[in-house]
mmCIF file of C-alpha atoms in Angstrom:
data_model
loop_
_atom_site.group_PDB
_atom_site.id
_atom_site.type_symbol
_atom_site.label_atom_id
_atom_site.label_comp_id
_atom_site.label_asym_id
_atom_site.label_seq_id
_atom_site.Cartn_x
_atom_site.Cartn_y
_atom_site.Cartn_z
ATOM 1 C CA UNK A 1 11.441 105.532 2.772
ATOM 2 C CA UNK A 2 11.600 109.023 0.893
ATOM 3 C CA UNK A 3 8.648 109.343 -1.663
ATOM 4 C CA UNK A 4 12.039 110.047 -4.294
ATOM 5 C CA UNK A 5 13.597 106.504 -3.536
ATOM 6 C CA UNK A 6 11.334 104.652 -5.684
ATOM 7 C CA UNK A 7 9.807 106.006 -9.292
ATOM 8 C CA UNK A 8 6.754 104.477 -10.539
ATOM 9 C CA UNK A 9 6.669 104.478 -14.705
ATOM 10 C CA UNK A 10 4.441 102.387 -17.261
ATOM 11 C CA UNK A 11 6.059 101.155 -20.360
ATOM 12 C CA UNK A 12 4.666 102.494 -24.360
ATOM 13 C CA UNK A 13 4.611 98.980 -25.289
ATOM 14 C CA UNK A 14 1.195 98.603 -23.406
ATOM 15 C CA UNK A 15 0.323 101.267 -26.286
ATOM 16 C CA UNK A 16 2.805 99.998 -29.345
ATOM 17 C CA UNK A 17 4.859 97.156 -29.973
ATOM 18 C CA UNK A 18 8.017 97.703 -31.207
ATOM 19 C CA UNK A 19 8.258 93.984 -32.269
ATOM 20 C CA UNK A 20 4.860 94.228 -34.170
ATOM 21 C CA UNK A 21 4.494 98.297 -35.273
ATOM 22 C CA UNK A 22 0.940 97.515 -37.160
ATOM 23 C CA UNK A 23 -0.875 96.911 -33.635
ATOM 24 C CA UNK A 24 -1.833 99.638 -31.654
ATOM 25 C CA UNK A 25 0.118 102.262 -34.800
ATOM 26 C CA UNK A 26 -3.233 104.590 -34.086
ATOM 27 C CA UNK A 27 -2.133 105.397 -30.314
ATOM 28 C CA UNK A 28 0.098 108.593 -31.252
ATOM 29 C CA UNK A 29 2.736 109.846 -28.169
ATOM 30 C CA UNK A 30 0.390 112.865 -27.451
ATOM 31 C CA UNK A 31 -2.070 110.261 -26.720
ATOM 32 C CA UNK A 32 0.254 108.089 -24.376
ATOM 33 C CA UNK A 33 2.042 110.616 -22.414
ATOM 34 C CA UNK A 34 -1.618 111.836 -22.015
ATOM 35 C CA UNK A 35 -3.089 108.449 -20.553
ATOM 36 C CA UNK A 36 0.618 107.988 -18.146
ATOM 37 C CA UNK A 37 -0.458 111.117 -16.823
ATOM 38 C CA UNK A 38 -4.414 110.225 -16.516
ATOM 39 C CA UNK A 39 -2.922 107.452 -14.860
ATOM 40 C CA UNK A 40 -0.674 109.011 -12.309
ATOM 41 C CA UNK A 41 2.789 107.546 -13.287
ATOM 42 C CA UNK A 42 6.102 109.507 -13.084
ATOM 43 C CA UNK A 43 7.668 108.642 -16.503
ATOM 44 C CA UNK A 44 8.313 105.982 -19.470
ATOM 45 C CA UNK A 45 10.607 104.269 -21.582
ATOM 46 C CA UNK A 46 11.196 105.255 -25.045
ATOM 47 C CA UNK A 47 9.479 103.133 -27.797
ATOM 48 C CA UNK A 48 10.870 102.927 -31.358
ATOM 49 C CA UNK A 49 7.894 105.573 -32.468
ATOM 50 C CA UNK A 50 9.507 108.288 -30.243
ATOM 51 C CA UNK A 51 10.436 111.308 -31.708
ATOM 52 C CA UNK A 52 13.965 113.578 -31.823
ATOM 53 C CA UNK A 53 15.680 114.379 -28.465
ATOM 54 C CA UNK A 54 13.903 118.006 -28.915
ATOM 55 C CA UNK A 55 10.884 117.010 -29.531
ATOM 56 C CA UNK A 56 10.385 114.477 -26.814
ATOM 57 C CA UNK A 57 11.944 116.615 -24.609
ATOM 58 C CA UNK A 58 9.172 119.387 -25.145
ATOM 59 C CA UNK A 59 6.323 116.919 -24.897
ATOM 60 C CA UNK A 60 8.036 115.589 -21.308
ATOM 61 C CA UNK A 61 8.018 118.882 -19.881
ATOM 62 C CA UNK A 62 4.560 120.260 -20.929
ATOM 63 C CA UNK A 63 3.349 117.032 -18.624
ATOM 64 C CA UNK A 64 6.018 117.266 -16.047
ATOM 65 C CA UNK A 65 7.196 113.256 -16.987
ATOM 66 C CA UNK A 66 10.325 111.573 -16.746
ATOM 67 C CA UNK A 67 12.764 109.003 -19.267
ATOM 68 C CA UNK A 68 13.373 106.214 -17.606
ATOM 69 C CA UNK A 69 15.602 104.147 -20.000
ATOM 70 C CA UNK A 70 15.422 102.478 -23.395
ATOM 71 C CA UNK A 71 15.654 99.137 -25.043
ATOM 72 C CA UNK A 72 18.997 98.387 -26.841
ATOM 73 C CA UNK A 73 19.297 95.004 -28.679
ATOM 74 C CA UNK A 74 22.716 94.229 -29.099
ATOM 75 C CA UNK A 75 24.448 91.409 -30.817
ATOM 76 C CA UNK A 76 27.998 91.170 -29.347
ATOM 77 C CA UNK A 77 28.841 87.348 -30.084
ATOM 78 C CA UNK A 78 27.228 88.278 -33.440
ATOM 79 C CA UNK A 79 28.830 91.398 -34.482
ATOM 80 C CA UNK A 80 31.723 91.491 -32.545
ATOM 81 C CA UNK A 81 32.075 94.784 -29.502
ATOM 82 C CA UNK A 82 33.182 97.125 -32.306
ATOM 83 C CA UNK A 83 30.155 97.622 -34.358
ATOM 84 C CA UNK A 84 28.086 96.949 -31.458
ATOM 85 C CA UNK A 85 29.730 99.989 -29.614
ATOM 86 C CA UNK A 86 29.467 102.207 -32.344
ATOM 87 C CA UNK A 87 25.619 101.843 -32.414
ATOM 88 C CA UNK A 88 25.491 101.945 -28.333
ATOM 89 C CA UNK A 89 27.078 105.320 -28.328
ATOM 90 C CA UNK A 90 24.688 106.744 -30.653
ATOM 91 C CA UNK A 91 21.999 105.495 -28.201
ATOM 92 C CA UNK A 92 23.282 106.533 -25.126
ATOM 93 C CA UNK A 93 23.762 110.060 -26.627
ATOM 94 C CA UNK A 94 20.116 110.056 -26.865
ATOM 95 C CA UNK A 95 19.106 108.687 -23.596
ATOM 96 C CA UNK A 96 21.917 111.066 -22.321
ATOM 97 C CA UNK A 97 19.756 113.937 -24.088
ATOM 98 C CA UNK A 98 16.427 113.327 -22.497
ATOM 99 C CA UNK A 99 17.697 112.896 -18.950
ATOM 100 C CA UNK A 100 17.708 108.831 -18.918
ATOM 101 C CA UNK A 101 18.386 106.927 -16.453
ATOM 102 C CA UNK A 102 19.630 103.609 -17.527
ATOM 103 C CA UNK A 103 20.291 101.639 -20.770
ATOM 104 C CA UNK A 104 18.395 98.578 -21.083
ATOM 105 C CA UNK A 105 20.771 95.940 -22.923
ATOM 106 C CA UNK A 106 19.694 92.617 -24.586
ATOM 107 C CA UNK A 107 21.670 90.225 -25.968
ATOM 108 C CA UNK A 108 19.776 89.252 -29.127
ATOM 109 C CA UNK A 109 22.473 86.858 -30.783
ATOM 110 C CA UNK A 110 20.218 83.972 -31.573
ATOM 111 C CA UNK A 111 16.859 84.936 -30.528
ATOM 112 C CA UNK A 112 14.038 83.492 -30.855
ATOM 113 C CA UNK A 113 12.501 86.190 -29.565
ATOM 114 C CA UNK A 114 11.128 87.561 -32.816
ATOM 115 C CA UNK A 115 10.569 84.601 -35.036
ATOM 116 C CA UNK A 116 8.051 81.535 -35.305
ATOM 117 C CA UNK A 117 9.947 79.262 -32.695
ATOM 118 C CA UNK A 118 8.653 77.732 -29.537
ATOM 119 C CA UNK A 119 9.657 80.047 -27.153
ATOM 120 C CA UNK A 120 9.082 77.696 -24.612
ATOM 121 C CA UNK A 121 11.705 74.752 -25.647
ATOM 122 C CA UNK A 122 13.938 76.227 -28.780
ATOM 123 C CA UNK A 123 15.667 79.363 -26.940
ATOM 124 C CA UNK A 124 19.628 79.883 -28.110
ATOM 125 C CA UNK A 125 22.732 78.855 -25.576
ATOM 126 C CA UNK A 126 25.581 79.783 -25.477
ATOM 127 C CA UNK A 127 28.842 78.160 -26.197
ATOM 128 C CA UNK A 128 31.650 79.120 -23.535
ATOM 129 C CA UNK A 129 33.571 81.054 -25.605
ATOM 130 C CA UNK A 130 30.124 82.835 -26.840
ATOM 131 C CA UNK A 131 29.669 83.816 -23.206
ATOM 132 C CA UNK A 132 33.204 85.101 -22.972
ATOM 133 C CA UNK A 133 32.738 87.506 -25.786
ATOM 134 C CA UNK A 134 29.091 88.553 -24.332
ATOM 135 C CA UNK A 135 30.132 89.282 -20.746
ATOM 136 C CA UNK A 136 33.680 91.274 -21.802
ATOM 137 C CA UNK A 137 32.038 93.070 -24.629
ATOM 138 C CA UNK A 138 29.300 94.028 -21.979
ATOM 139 C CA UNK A 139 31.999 95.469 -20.034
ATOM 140 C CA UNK A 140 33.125 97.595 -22.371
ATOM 141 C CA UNK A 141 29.627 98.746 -22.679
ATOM 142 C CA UNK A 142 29.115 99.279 -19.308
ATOM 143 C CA UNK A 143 31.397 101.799 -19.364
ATOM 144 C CA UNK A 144 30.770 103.469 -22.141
ATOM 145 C CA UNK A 145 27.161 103.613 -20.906
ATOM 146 C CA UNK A 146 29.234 105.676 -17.821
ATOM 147 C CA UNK A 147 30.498 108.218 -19.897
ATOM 148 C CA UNK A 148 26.829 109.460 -20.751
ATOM 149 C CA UNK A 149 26.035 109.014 -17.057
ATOM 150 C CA UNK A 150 23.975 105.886 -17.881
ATOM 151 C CA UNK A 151 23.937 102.666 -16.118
ATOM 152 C CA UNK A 152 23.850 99.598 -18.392
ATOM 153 C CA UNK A 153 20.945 96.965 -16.528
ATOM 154 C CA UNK A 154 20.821 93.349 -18.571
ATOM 155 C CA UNK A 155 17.860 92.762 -19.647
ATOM 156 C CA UNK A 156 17.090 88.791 -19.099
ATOM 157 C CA UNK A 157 14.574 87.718 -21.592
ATOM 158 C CA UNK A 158 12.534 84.746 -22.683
ATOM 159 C CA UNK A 159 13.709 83.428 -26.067
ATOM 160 C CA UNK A 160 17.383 84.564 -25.583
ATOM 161 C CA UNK A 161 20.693 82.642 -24.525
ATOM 162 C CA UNK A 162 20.041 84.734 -20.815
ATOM 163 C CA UNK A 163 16.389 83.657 -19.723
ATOM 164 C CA UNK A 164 17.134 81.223 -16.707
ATOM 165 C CA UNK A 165 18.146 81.872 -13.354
ATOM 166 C CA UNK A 166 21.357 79.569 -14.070
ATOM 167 C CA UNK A 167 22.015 82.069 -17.369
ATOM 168 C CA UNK A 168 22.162 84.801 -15.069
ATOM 169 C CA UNK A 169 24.047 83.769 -12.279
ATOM 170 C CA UNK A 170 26.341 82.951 -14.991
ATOM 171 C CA UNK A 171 26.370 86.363 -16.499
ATOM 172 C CA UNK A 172 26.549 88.247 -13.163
ATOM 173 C CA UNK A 173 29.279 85.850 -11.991
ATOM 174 C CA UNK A 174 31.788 87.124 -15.135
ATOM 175 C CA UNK A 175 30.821 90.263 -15.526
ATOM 176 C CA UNK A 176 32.193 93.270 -13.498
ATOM 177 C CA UNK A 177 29.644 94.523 -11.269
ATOM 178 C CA UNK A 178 31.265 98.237 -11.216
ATOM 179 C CA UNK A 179 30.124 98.432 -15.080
ATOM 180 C CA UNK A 180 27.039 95.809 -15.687
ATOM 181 C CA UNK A 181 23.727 95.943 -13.793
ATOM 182 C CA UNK A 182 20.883 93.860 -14.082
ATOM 183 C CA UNK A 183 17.168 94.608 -15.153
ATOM 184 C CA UNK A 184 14.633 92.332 -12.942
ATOM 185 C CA UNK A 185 11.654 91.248 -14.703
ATOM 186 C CA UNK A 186 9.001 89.848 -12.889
ATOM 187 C CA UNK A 187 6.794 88.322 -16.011
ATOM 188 C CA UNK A 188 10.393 86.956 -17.702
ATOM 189 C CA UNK A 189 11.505 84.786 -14.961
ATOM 190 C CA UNK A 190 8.395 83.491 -13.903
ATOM 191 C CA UNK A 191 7.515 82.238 -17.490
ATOM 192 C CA UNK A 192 11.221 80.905 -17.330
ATOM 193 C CA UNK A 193 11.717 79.547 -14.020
ATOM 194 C CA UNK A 194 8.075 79.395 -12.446
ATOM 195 C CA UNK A 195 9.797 81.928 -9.448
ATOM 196 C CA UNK A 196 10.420 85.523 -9.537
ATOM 197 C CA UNK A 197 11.888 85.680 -5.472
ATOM 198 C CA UNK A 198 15.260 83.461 -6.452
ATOM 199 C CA UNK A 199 16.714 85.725 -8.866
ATOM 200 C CA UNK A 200 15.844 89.062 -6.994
ATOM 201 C CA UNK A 201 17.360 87.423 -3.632
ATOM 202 C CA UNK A 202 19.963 86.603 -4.837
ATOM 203 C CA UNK A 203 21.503 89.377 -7.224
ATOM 204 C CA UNK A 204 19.528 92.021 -5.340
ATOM 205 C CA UNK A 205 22.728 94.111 -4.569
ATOM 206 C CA UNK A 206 23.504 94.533 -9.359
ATOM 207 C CA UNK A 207 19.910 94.828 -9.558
ATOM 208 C CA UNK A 208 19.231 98.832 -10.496
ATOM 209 C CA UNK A 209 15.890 98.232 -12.809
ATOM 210 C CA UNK A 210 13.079 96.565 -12.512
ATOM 211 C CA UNK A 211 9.998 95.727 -14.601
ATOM 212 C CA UNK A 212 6.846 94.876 -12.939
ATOM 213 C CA UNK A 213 5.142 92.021 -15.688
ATOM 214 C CA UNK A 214 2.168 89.852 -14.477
ATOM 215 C CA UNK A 215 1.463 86.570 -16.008
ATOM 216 C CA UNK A 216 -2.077 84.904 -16.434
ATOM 217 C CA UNK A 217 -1.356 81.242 -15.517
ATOM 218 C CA UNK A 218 -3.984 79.764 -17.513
ATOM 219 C CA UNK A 219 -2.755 81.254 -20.442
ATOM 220 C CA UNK A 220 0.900 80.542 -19.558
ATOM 221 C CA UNK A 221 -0.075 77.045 -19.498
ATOM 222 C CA UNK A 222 -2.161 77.236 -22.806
ATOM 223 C CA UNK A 223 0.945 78.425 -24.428
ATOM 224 C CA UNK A 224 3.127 76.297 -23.304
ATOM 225 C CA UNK A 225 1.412 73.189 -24.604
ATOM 226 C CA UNK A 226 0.421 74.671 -28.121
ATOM 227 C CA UNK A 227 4.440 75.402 -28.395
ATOM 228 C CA UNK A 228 3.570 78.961 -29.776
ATOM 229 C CA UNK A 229 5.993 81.730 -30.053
ATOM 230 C CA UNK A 230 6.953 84.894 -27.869
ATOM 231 C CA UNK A 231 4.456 86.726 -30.177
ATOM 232 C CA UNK A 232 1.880 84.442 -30.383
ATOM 233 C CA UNK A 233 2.083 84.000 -26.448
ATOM 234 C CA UNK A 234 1.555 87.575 -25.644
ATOM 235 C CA UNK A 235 -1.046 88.406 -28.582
ATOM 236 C CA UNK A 236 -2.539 85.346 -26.554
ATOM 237 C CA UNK A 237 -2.963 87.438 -23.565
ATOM 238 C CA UNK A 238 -0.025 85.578 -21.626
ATOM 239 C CA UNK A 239 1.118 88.407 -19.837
ATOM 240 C CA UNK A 240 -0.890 91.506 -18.490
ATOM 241 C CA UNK A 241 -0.197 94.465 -15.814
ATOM 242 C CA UNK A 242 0.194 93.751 -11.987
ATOM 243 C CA UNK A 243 -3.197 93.215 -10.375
ATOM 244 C CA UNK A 244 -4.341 91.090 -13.225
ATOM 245 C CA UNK A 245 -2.691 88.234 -12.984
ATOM 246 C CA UNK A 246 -0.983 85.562 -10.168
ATOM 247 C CA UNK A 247 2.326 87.181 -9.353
ATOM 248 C CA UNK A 248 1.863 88.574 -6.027
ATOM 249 C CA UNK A 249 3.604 91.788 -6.268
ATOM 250 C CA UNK A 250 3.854 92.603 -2.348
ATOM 251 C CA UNK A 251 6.816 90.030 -1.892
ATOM 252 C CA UNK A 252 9.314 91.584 -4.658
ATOM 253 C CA UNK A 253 8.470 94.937 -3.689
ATOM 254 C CA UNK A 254 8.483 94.142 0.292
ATOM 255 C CA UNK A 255 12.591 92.870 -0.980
ATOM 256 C CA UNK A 256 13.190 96.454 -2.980
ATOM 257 C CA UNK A 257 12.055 98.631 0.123
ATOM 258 C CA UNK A 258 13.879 95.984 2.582
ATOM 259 C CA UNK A 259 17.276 97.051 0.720
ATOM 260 C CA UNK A 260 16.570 100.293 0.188
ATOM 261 C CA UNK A 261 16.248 99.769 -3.507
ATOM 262 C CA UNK A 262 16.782 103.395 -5.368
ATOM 263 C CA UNK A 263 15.354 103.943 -9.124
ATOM 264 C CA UNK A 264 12.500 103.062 -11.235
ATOM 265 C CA UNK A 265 9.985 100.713 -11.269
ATOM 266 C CA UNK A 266 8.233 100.473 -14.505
ATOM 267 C CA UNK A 267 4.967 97.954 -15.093
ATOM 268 C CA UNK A 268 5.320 96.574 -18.403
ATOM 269 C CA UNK A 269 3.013 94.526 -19.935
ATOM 270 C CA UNK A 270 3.143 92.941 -23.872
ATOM 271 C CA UNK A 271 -0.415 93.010 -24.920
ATOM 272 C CA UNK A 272 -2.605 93.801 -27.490
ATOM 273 C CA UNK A 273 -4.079 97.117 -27.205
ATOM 274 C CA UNK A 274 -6.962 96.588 -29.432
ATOM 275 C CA UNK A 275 -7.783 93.809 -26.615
ATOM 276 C CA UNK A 276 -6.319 95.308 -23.931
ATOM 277 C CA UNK A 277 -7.277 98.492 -23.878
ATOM 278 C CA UNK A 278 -4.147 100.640 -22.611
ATOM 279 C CA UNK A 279 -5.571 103.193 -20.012
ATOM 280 C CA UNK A 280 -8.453 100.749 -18.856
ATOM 281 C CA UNK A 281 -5.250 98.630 -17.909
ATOM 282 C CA UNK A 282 -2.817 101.411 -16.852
ATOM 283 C CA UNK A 283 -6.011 102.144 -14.268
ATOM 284 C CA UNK A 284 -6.251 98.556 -13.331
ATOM 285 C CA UNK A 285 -2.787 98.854 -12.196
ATOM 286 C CA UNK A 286 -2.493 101.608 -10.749
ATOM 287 C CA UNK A 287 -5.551 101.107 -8.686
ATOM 288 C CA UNK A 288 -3.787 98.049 -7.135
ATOM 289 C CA UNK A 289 -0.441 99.386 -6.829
ATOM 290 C CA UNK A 290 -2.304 102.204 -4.609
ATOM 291 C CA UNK A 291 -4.023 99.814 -2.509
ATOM 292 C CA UNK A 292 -1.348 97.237 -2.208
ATOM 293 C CA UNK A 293 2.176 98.451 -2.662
ATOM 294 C CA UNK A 294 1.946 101.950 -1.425
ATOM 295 C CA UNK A 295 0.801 101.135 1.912
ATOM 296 C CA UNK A 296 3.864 99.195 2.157
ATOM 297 C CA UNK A 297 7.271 100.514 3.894
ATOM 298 C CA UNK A 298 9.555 99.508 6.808
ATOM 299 C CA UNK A 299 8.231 102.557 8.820
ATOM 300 C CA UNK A 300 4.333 101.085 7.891
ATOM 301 C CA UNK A 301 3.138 104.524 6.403
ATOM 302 C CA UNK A 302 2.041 105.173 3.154
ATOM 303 C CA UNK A 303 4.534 105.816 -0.048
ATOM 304 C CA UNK A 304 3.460 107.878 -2.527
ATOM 305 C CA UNK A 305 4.751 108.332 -6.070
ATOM 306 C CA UNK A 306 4.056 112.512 -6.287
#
């Protein structure tokens, strides 16, 4: 396994929340890119606070750091491909400007994602025809994602019409596996499904991003019962950084070196950061990711990330 196979990256929202800007609005991007690199990870994502192409560019450099993707929340069976795509090539210009790797689509038609809802029992489905539009219109996206040198990965997501493992089979079954890749989330579809090995066994071979999201059980539960919200779950302290919680991380990551997986990995966690204080966990993490996942490889020596 070449130590350039696999990046390690940790996401901004650890820092900032796109979905709530008020919490953690004091940690600046000097002071993140500063703790990823404390930290000894490779690269990010971009949050919603990042700066101009230029700009972000300069601050990458100056700490030798890498763009990993972004977050694009689309609304195909809302808006119809056409406006979407407009949007979508504005955003891939920009992830095509600081050296991305992938675009990171949602479908947010319906979400509960961002509202009051039980997160746990009032997601969106889809009609048939709904999922027609969705998986041609993220086709088309696909390949415009192409012409920036991009690879679209789907993000599944609690809250949205593709959380389950059935949802995605169902996506990856009609979409065109030339154009539309899929995101693996750790956190997502154990909250969903109660198993993260199904999905990544079975759609390992679209699978060209992956996000690794602990879960704290207890809390999982705790949630679950109260029927709060995406937001209130994670402001609960539902999920948290690898090493904190009860997803053992060896088995996915034993899969992505058994296939020769190529691309990023990037630990993502939705907390609070005036509870869970960003570097302390960024350290937490990569303290276990050191003593448990690097040691791993199919010729039994050490991986590094440098």
């Amino acid at each position: 396994m070449s130590n350039q196979d696999i990046l390690w990256g940790i996401a901004p929202i650890g820092w900032r929340n796109d979905d709530i800007p008020e919490i953690g609005a004091e940690n600046t991007l000097s002071h993140l890119l500063g703790d990823i690199v404390v930290a000894g990870f490779q690269g990010t994502e971009v949050g919603g606070f990042f700066p101009e192409a230029k700009v972000l560019n300069k601050e990458l450099k100056l700490r030798n750091l890498k763009i990993a993707g972004q977050w694009f929340s689309a609304f195909i069976i809302r808006d119809g491909i056409e406006e979407v795509s407009t949007a979508f090539h504005k955003y891939c210009q920009y992830l095509q400007d600081v050296n991305a790797a992938v675009a990171v689509v949602s479908e947010q038609t319906y979400s509960v994602q961002g509202t009051d809802k039980n997160v746990f029992s009032e997601k969106p489905c889809f009609t048939d025809a709904e999922w027609k539009t969705l998986c041609e219109g993220l086709n088309e996206l696909g390949k415009i994602a192409e012409q920036y040198g991009l690879k679209l990965v789907f993000h599944h997501h609690m809250g949205t019409g593709v959380q389950t493992l059935a949802e995605i089979d169902r996506l990856m079954e009609n979409t065109d596996s030339n154009h539309v890749h899929l995101l693996y989330d750790t956190g997502h579809i154990y909250v969903s499904d109660g198993d993260y090995m199904t999905l990544l066994n079975k759609h390992m071979d679209r699978i060209k991003h992956v996000h690794f999201k602990d879960t704290r059980r207890n809390e999982m539960e705790d949630c679950k019962k109260q029927g709060k919200s995406f937001m209130q779950s994670f402001l609960s302290g539902m999920f948290t950084v690898p090493g904190d919680g009860c997803i053992d991380f060896t088995e996915p990551y034993k899969k992505l070196l058994e296939c020769d997986y190529k691309g990023w990995i990037v630990i993502e966690a939705e907390q609070d950061p005036s509870v869970a204080h960003p570097l302390e966990y960024a350290l937490l993490t990569r303290k276990y990711i050191d003593e448990n996942l690097l040691i791993l490889s199919k010729s039994g020596k050490a991986v590094t990330t440098k």
